[in-house]
Coordinates of C-alpha atoms and ligand atoms in Angstrom, one line a residue:
X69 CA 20.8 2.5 -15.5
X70 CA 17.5 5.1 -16.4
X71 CA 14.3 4.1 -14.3
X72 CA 11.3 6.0 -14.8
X73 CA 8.5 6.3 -12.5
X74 CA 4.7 7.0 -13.0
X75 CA 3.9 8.9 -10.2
X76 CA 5.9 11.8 -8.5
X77 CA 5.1 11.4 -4.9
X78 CA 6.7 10.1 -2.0
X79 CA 7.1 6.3 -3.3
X80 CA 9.2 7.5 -6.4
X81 CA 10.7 9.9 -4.0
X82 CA 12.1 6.9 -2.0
X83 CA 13.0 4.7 -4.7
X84 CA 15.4 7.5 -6.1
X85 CA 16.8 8.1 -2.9
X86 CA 17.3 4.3 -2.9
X87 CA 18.4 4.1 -6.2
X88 CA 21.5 6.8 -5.8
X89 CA 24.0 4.0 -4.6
X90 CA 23.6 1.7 -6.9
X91 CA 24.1 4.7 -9.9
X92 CA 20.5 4.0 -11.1
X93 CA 18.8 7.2 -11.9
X94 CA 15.3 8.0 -11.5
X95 CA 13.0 10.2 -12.7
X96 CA 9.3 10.7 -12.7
X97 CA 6.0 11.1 -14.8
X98 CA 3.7 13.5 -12.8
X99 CA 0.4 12.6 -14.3
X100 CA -0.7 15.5 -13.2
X101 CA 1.7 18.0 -15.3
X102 CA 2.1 15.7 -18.0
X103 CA 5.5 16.2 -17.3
X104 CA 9.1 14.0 -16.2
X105 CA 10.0 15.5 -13.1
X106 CA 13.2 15.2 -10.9
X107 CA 11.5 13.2 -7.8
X108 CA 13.2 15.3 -5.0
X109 CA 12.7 18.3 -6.5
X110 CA 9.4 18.3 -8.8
X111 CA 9.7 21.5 -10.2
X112 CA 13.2 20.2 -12.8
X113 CA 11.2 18.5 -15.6
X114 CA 12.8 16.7 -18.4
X115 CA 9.8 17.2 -21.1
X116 CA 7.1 15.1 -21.6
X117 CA 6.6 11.2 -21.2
X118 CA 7.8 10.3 -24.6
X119 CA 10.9 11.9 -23.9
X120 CA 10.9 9.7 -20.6
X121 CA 10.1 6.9 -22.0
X122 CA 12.9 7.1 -24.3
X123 CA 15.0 7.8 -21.2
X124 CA 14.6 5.4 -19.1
X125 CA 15.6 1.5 -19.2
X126 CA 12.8 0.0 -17.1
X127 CA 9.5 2.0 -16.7
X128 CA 7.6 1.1 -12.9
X129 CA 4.4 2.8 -11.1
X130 CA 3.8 4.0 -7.7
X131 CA 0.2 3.9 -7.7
X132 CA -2.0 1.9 -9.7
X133 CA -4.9 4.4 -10.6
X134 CA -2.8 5.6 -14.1
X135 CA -4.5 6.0 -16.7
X136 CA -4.5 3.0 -19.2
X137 CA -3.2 5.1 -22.2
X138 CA -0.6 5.8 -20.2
X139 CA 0.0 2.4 -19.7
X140 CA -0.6 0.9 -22.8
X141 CA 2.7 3.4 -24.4
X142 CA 4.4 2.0 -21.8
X143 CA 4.2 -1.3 -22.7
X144 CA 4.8 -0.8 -26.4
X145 CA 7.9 0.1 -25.3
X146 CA 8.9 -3.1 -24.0
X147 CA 10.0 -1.2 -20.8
X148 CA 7.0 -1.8 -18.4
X149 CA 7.7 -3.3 -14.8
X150 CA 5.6 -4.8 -13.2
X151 CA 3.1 -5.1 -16.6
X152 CA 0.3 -3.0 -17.0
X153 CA -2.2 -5.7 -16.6
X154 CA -1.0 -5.9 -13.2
X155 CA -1.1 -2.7 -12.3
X156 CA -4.8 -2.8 -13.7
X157 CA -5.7 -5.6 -11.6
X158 CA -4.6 -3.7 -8.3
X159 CA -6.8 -0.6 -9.5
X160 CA -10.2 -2.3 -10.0
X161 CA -11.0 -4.8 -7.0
X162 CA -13.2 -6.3 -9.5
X163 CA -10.2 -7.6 -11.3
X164 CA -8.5 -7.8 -8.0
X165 CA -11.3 -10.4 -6.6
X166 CA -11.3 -12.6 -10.0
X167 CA -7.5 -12.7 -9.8
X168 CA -7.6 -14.2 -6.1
X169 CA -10.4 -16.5 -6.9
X170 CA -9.2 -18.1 -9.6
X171 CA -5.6 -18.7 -8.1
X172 CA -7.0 -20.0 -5.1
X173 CA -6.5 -17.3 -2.5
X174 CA -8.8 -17.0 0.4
X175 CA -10.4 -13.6 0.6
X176 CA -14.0 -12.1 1.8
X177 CA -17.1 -13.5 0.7
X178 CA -18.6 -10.8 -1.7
X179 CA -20.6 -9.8 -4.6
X180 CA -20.0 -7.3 -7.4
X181 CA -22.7 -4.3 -7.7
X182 CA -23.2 -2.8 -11.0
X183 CA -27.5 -1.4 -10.0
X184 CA -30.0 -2.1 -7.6
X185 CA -30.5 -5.5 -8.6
X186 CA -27.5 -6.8 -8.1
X187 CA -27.5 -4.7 -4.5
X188 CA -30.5 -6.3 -3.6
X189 CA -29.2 -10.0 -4.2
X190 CA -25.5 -9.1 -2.4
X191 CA -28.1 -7.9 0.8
X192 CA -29.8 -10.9 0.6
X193 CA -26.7 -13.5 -0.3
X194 CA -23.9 -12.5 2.4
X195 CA -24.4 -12.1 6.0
X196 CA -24.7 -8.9 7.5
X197 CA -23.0 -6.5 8.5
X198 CA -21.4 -5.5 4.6
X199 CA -18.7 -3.2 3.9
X200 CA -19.2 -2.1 0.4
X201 CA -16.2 -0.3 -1.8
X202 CA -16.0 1.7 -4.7
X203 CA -13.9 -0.4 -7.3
X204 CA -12.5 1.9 -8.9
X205 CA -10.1 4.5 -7.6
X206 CA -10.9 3.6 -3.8
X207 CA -8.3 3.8 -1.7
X208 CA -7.3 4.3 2.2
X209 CA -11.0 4.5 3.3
X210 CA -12.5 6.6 0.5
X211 CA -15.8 5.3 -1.5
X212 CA -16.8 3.1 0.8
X213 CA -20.1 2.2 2.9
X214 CA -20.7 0.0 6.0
X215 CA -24.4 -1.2 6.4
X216 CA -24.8 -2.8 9.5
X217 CA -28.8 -3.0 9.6
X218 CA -31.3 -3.6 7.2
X219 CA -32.7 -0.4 7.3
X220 CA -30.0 1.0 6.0
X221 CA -30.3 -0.3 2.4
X222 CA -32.3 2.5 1.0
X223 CA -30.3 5.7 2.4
X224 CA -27.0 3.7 1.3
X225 CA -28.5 2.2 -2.1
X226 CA -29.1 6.2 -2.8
X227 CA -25.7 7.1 -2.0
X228 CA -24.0 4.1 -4.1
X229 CA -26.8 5.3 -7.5
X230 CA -25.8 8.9 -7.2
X231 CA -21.9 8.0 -6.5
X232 CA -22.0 5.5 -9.9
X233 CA -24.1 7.6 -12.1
X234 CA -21.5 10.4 -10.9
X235 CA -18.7 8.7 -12.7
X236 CA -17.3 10.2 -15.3
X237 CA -16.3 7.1 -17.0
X238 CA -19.2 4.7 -16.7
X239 CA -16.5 2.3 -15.3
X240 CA -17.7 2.4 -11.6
X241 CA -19.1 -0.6 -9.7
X242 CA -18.9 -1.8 -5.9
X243 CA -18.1 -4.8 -4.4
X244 CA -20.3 -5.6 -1.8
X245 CA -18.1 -8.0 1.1
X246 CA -18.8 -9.3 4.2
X247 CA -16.7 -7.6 7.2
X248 CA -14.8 -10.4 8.4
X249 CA -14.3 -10.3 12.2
X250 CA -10.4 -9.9 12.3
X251 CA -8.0 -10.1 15.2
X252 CA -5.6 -7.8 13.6
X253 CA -4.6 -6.4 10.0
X254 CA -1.0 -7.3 8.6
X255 CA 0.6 -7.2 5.3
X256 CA 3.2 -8.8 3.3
X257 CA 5.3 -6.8 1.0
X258 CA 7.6 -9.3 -1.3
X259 CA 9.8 -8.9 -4.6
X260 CA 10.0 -11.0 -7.5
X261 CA 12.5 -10.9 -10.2
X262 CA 12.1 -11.7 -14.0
X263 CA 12.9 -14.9 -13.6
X264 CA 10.3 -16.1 -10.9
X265 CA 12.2 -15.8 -7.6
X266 CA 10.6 -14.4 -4.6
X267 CA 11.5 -13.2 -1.7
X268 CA 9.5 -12.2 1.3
X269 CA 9.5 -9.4 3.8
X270 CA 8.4 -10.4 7.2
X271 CA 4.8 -10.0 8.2
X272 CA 4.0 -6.4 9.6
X273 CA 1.3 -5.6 12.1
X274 CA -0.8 -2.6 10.8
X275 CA -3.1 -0.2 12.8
X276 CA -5.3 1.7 11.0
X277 CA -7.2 5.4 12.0
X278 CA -10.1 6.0 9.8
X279 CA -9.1 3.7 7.0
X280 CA -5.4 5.0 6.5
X281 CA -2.3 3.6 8.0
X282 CA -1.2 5.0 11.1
X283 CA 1.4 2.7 12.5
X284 CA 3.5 -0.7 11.6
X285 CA 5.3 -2.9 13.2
X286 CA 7.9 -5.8 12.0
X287 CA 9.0 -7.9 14.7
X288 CA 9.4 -11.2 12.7
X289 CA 7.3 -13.5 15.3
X290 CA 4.0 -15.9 14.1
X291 CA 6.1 -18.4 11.5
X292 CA 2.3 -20.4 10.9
X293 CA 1.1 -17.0 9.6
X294 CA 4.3 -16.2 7.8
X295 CA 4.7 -19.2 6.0
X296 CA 0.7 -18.8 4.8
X297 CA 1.4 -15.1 3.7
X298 CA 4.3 -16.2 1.6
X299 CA 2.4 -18.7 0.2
X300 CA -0.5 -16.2 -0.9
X301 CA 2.4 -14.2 -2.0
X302 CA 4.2 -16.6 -4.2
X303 CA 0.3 -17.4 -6.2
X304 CA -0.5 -14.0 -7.1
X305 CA 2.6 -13.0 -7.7
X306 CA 3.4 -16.0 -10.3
X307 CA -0.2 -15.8 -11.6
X308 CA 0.6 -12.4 -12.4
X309 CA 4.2 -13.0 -13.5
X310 CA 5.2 -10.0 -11.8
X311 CA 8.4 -8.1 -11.5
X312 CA 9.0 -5.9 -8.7
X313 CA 8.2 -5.1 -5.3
X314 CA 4.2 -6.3 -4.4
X315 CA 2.3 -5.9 -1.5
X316 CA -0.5 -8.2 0.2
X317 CA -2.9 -6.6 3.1
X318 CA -4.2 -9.3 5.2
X319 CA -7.1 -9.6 8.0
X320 CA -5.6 -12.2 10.7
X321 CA -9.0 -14.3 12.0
X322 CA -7.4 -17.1 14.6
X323 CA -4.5 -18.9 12.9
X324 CA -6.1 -18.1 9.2
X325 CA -5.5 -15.3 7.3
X326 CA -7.7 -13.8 4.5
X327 CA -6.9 -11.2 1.7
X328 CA -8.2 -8.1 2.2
X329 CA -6.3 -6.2 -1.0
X330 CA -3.0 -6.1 -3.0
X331 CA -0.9 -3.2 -4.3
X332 CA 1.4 -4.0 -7.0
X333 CA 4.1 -1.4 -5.6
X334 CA 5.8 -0.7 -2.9
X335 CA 3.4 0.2 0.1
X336 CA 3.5 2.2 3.3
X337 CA 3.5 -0.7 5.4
X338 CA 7.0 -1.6 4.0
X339 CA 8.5 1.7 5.2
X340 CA 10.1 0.1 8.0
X341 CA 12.6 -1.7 5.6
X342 CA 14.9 1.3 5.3
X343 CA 15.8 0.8 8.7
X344 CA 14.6 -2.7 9.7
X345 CA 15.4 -5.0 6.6
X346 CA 18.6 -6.3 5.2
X347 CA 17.3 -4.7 1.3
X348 CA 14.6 -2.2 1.7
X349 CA 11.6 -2.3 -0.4
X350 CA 12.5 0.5 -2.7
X351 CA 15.9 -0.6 -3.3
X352 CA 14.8 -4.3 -3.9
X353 CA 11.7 -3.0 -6.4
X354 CA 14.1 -0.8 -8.5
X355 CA 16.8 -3.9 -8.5
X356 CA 14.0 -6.3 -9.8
X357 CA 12.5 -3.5 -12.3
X358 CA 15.9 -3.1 -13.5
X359 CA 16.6 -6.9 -13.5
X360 CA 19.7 -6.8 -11.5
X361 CA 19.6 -9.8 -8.2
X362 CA 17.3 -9.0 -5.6
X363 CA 18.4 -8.3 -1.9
X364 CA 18.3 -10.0 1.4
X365 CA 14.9 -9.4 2.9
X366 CA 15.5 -10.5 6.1
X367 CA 14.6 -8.5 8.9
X368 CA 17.7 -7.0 11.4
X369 CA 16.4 -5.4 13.8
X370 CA 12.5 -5.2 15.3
X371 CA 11.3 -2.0 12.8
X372 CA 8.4 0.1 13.5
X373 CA 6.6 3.4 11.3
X374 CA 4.4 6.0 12.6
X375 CA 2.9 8.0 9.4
X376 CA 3.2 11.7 9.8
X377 CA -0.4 13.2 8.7
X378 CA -1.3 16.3 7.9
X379 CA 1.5 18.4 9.7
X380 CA 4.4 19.4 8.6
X381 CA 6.6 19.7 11.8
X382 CA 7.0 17.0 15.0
X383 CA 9.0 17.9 18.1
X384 CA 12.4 17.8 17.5
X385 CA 13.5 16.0 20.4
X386 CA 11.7 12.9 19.1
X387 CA 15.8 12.6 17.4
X388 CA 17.3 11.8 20.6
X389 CA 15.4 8.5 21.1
X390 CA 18.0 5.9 19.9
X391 CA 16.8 4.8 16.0
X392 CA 15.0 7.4 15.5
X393 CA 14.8 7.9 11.7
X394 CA 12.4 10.6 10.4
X395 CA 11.7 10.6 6.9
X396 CA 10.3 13.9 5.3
X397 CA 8.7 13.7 1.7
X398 CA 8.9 17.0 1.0
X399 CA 5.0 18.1 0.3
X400 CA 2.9 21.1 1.1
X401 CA 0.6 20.6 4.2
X402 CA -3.0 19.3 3.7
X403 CA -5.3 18.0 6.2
X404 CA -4.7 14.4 6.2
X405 CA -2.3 14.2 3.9
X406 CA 0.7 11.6 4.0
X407 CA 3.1 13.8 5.0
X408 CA 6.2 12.2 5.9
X409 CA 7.1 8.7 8.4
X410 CA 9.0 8.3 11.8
X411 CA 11.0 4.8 11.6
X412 CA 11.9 3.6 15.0
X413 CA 14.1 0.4 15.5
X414 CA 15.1 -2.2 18.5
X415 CA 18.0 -4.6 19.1
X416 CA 14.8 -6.9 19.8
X417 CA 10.7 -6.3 20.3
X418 CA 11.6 -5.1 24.1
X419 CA 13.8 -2.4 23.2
X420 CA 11.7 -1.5 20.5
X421 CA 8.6 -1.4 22.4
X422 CA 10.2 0.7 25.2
X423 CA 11.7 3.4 22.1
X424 CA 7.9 3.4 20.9
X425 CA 6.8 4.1 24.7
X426 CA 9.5 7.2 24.4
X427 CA 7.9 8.5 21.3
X428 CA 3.8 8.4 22.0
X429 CA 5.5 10.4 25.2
X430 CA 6.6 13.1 22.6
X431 CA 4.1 13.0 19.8
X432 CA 1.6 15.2 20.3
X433 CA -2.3 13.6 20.7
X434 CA -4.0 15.9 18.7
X435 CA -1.7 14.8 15.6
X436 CA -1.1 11.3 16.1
X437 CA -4.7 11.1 17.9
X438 CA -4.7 7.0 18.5
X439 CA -1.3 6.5 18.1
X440 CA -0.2 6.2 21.8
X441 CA -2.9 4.2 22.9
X442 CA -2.1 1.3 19.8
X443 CA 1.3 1.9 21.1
X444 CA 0.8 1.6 25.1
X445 CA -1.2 -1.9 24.6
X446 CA 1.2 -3.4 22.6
X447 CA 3.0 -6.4 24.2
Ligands
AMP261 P1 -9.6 -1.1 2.1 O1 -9.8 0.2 1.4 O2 -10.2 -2.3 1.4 O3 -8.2 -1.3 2.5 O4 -10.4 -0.9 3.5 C1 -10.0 0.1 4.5 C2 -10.2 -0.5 5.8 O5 -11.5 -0.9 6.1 C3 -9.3 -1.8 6.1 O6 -8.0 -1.5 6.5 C4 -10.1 -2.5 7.2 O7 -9.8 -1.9 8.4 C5 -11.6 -2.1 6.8 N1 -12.2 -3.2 6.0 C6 -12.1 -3.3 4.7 N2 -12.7 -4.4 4.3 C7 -13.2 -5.1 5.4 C8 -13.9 -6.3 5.6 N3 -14.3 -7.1 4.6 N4 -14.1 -6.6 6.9 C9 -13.7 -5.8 7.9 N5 -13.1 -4.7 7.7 C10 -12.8 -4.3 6.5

């Protein structure tokens, strides 16, 4: 089978890599180009996306900021896993927000922000302190404000006019939320096929270093909060009636957990499948996208990822820790840029923790600047 991707970085990168075994061939729409690329080596194209299109068997996304034109000839075609709407809804958290109100999912308390009006009456409804996020193309920490006092409103109102007026497309909004006091951040990454079966990764533990993922860990413990994920899962999911691989990011408070935001791909904090999980995410997306049965998602072995950020080398002898798996994507060094992923793997959360331990030894502070002390208190 064909599978075309929109988007030619490292998540179509993995799902080819994925897809090899199971003869499924993938190729990918750079939006940038215009152009069908080979995923591992983006400079063989294959003409343009019609010529994809006609390609390919199923059509999927890695990211969820494509342009709806794009989306809308997808479609047509009959082709498009998971659909477009979905992939709308996890690019505009003001669809996002409606979605997990109306099937029931708990999330923050928040308001949508379209002028000053609106901004006054979120300052005044929710409790302070407010995180406030761009709803359009915002991702990992970008187009976002945190007003923790009153007398910020008018510095950050400013900032919010001139970053809304600055839109090109008049689209732009925020969502104004209140911060929820969280224990800890996890996520859920799950498939569903054509059909309506799900199946569920296990809960993964996510640290965070300036709003981007820096390090996940899957050791399959908390049931309670696994079952309640799942649950979450299975409503947006059928709400959606999605096909493929979805994620869910989650803020733990007590025994509770609320939605922070969903991703209707495969997501960074399900890295650790390639080495932790029965199926890994990118072979169970392209199995659902392609509609063949989806794999085992149970976990095998304790599985943690380190993101690689903004270098383009780590020390070597980081291979001689046992499970060491080091995942390259391939891309030209830029400060902060997702660069590649260390997956690291115990016969239980001991071993793992100790193989962890052996790393933040190796890995150099100044590029993985928090990264040993998230790893050194874990227990
Ligand atoms: P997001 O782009 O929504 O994933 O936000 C980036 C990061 O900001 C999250 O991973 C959290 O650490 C933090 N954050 C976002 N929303 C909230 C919230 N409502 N309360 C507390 N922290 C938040």
């Amino acid at each position: 089978m064909k599978v075309l991707v929109l988007g030619a970085g490292q998540l179509a990168r993995m799902m080819a890599l994925a897809s090899k075994p199971l003869n499924i061939d993938v190729r990918a729409y750079d939006v940038g180009s215009g152009l069908v690329v080979d995923p591992l080596s983006t400079s063989t194209t294959f003409g343009d996306l019609a010529d994809g299109i006609a390609y390919a068997d199923a059509i999927t996304a890695e990211f969820e900021h494509i342009n709806h034109d794009v989306l809308d000839v997808c479609e047509a075609s009959g082709k498009l896993y998971p659909s477009s709407q979905a992939i709308k809804v996890g690019g505009d958290r003001r669809l996002e927000k409606a979605l997990l109100e109306q099937s029931g999912v708990a999330n923050a308390n928040h308001k949508i922000v379209n002028n000053k009006t609106d901004f006054d009456d979120a300052i005044s409804t929710l409790t302070l302190p407010l995180i406030l996020k761009s709803a359009l193309a915002g991702y990992d920490g970008k187009g976002q404000w945190r007003m923790t006092d009153i007398a910020q409103a008018e510095d950050i109102w400013s900032d919010i006019q001139s970053f809304i007026e600055g839109d090109v497309s008049g689209q732009q909004a925020i969502i104004a939320e209140q911060m929820v006091p969280f224990d800890r951040e996890v996520s859920m990454v799950g498939v569903r096929s054509k059909n309506g079966e799900t199946f569920a990764y296990p809960l993964t533990e996510n640290h965070h270093s300036k709003g981007v993922l820096s390090v996940s860990l899957a050791v399959n413990e908390h049931q309670g909060l696994q079952a309640q994920a799942s649950e979450a899962f299975d409503q947006i999911a059928n709400a959606l009636d999605y096909v493929g691989v979805l994620a869910i990011e989650f803020f733990q408070v007590g025994s509770s957990l609320l939605v922070n935001e969903i991703a209707p791909r495969v997501h960074n904090s399900g890295h650790w499948t390639q080495q932790g999980a029965d199926t890994c995410q990118f072979e169970n997306h392209v199995r659902a996208v392609c509609q063949k049965p989806l794999g085992s998602t149970t976990l095998v072995r304790p599985t943690a990822m380190i993101n690689v950020l903004g270098v383009d080398t780590v020390p070597e002898n980081i291979l001689s820790i046992p499970s060491v798996s080091m995942h390259w994507y391939g891309k030209t060094q830029r400060p902060g840029r997702k660069m590649g992923h260390i997956n690291v793997s115990g016969q239980d959360k001991t071993e793992l923790l100790h193989r962890l331990a052996l790393l933040a030894d190796i890995l150099p502070t100044k590029d993985f600047p928090d990264v040993a002390d998230y790893i050194n208190n874990l227990s």
